[in-house]
Amino acid sequence: MAVRTRSALLFAQADNPFDVRLEFGRPQEDDKGRYLVPLFVKFPFDKIVLAPARGSHQGQVSIYVGAREIDSGGSSPVQKTPAPIKIPDDKLEAALDQLAGYRLMLHLKPGEHSIAVSVRDEISKSESTVVATIDAEEFANSLAENTRPSPDAG
């Protein structure tokens, strides 16, 4: 999966049967001039296998994330995050109409980055990959501009 994620970074190719969605949160600049960017990885529960277990249904997905600087081509190693899922039996029907969501943190230098995320269902061995771009500095600045109070026209 790390190879698939790295390939998606290089060739901007995605195959997304799980309907994975990426959302970026508000970037925060650290003391080294890099940006900490929350990344929310979301996908429908009904796209993954949830196996019955004592009083619940359980799934296991792994989330792989890689980042690549657009200008320099430099990239970080692909990181793997295990994401266990456990849904009580009495909540299963409602959950199947909802999204699973996981929050990860990206550490990005200023500039535009390609972000690739692969989600692997460890039970079915099926996979999904998406690619997005972000310029953390521009995104942070645009959010700051949108949250400033408007000048009083008075």
Coordinates of C-alpha atoms in Angstrom, one line a residue:
M1 CA 0.0 0.0 0.0
A2 CA 2.9 2.4 0.6
V3 CA 4.0 1.8 -3.0
R4 CA 0.4 2.5 -4.3
T5 CA 0.3 5.7 -2.2
R6 CA 3.7 6.8 -3.4
S7 CA 2.7 6.1 -7.0
A8 CA -0.4 8.2 -6.6
L9 CA 1.8 11.1 -5.4
L10 CA 4.0 10.8 -8.5
F11 CA 1.4 10.3 -11.1
A12 CA -1.7 11.9 -9.5
Q13 CA -3.7 8.8 -10.3
A14 CA -6.5 7.7 -8.0
D15 CA -8.9 4.8 -7.8
N16 CA -11.6 5.5 -5.2
P17 CA -14.2 2.7 -4.9
F18 CA -14.7 3.6 -1.2
D19 CA -15.7 7.2 -2.0
V20 CA -12.9 8.4 0.3
R21 CA -13.2 12.2 1.0
L22 CA -10.4 14.4 2.3
E23 CA -11.0 17.6 4.2
F24 CA -8.2 19.9 5.4
G25 CA -8.6 21.7 8.7
R26 CA -7.1 25.1 9.8
P27 CA -3.3 25.0 9.4
Q28 CA -1.2 26.3 12.2
E29 CA 2.4 27.5 11.7
D30 CA 4.9 26.0 14.0
D31 CA 8.1 27.6 15.4
K32 CA 10.1 26.2 12.4
G33 CA 8.0 27.8 9.7
R34 CA 6.2 24.6 8.8
Y35 CA 2.5 24.1 9.0
L36 CA 0.5 21.6 11.0
V37 CA -2.5 20.7 8.9
P38 CA -5.4 18.6 10.2
L39 CA -6.5 16.1 7.6
F40 CA -9.9 14.4 7.9
V41 CA -10.2 11.2 6.0
K42 CA -13.8 10.2 5.6
F43 CA -15.6 7.2 3.9
P44 CA -19.0 5.6 4.1
F45 CA -19.2 2.7 6.6
D46 CA -21.2 0.7 4.1
K47 CA -18.1 0.5 1.8
I48 CA -16.1 -1.6 4.2
V49 CA -16.6 -5.1 5.7
L50 CA -17.9 -5.1 9.2
A51 CA -17.7 -8.6 10.6
P52 CA -20.0 -9.7 13.4
A53 CA -18.4 -10.0 16.8
R54 CA -19.8 -10.3 20.3
G55 CA -22.5 -7.6 20.4
S56 CA -20.9 -5.5 17.7
H57 CA -19.7 -5.4 14.1
Q58 CA -16.0 -4.7 13.7
G59 CA -13.8 -3.6 10.8
Q60 CA -10.2 -2.9 10.4
V61 CA -8.8 -0.3 7.9
S62 CA -5.3 1.1 7.5
I63 CA -4.8 4.6 6.3
Y64 CA -1.7 5.4 4.3
V65 CA -0.7 9.1 3.8
G66 CA 2.1 10.6 1.8
A67 CA 3.0 14.2 0.9
R68 CA 5.1 15.5 -2.0
E69 CA 6.3 19.1 -2.6
I70 CA 5.1 20.2 -6.0
D71 CA 8.0 22.5 -6.8
S72 CA 11.0 20.5 -5.5
G73 CA 9.6 17.0 -5.9
G74 CA 10.7 16.2 -2.3
S75 CA 8.5 13.8 -0.4
S76 CA 8.1 12.4 3.0
P77 CA 7.9 8.6 3.7
V78 CA 4.4 7.2 3.5
Q79 CA 2.9 6.8 7.0
K80 CA 0.5 4.0 8.0
T81 CA -2.2 4.5 10.6
P82 CA -4.3 1.5 11.8
A83 CA -8.0 2.5 12.2
P84 CA -10.1 -0.1 14.0
I85 CA -13.9 0.2 13.7
K86 CA -16.3 -1.2 16.3
I87 CA -20.1 -0.5 16.0
P88 CA -22.6 -1.9 18.5
D89 CA -25.2 -4.2 16.9
D90 CA -28.0 -1.8 17.9
K91 CA -26.3 1.1 16.1
L92 CA -25.2 -0.8 12.9
E93 CA -28.2 0.1 10.7
A94 CA -27.9 3.8 11.4
A95 CA -24.1 3.7 11.0
L96 CA -24.3 2.2 7.5
D97 CA -25.8 5.6 6.3
Q98 CA -23.0 7.6 7.9
L99 CA -19.3 8.3 7.3
A100 CA -16.3 7.0 9.2
G101 CA -13.9 9.8 10.0
Y102 CA -10.3 9.9 11.1
R103 CA -8.2 12.9 11.9
L104 CA -4.5 12.9 11.0
M105 CA -1.9 15.7 11.2
L106 CA 0.2 16.7 8.3
H107 CA 3.5 18.5 8.8
L108 CA 4.1 20.6 5.7
K109 CA 6.7 23.2 4.5
P110 CA 5.3 26.3 2.9
G111 CA 4.4 25.8 -0.7
E112 CA 2.1 23.6 -2.7
H113 CA 1.9 19.9 -1.8
S114 CA 0.3 16.8 -3.4
I115 CA -1.3 14.6 -0.7
A116 CA -2.1 11.0 -1.4
V117 CA -4.3 8.9 0.9
S118 CA -4.9 5.2 0.5
V119 CA -7.5 3.3 2.6
R120 CA -7.2 -0.5 2.8
D121 CA -10.0 -2.7 4.2
E122 CA -7.9 -5.3 6.0
I123 CA -10.7 -7.8 6.0
S124 CA -11.7 -7.7 2.3
K125 CA -8.2 -6.7 1.2
S126 CA -9.8 -4.0 -1.0
E127 CA -8.3 -0.5 -1.4
S128 CA -9.1 3.0 -2.4
T129 CA -6.7 5.9 -3.1
V130 CA -7.4 9.7 -3.5
V131 CA -5.1 12.6 -4.3
A132 CA -5.5 16.3 -3.3
T133 CA -3.3 19.4 -3.4
I134 CA -2.9 22.0 -0.8
D135 CA -0.8 25.1 -0.2
A136 CA -0.9 25.3 3.6
E137 CA 0.4 28.8 3.8
E138 CA -2.2 30.1 1.2
F139 CA -4.9 28.1 2.8
A140 CA -4.1 29.5 6.3
N141 CA -4.0 33.1 4.9
S142 CA -7.3 32.7 3.1
L143 CA -9.0 31.4 6.3
A144 CA -7.5 34.3 8.3
E145 CA -8.9 36.8 5.7
N146 CA -12.3 35.2 5.8
T147 CA -12.5 35.4 9.7
R148 CA -11.5 39.0 10.0
P149 CA -14.3 41.4 11.0
S150 CA -15.6 43.5 8.2
P151 CA -14.9 47.2 8.4
D152 CA -17.8 49.2 9.8
A153 CA -19.5 51.1 6.9
G154 CA -21.0 53.5 9.5

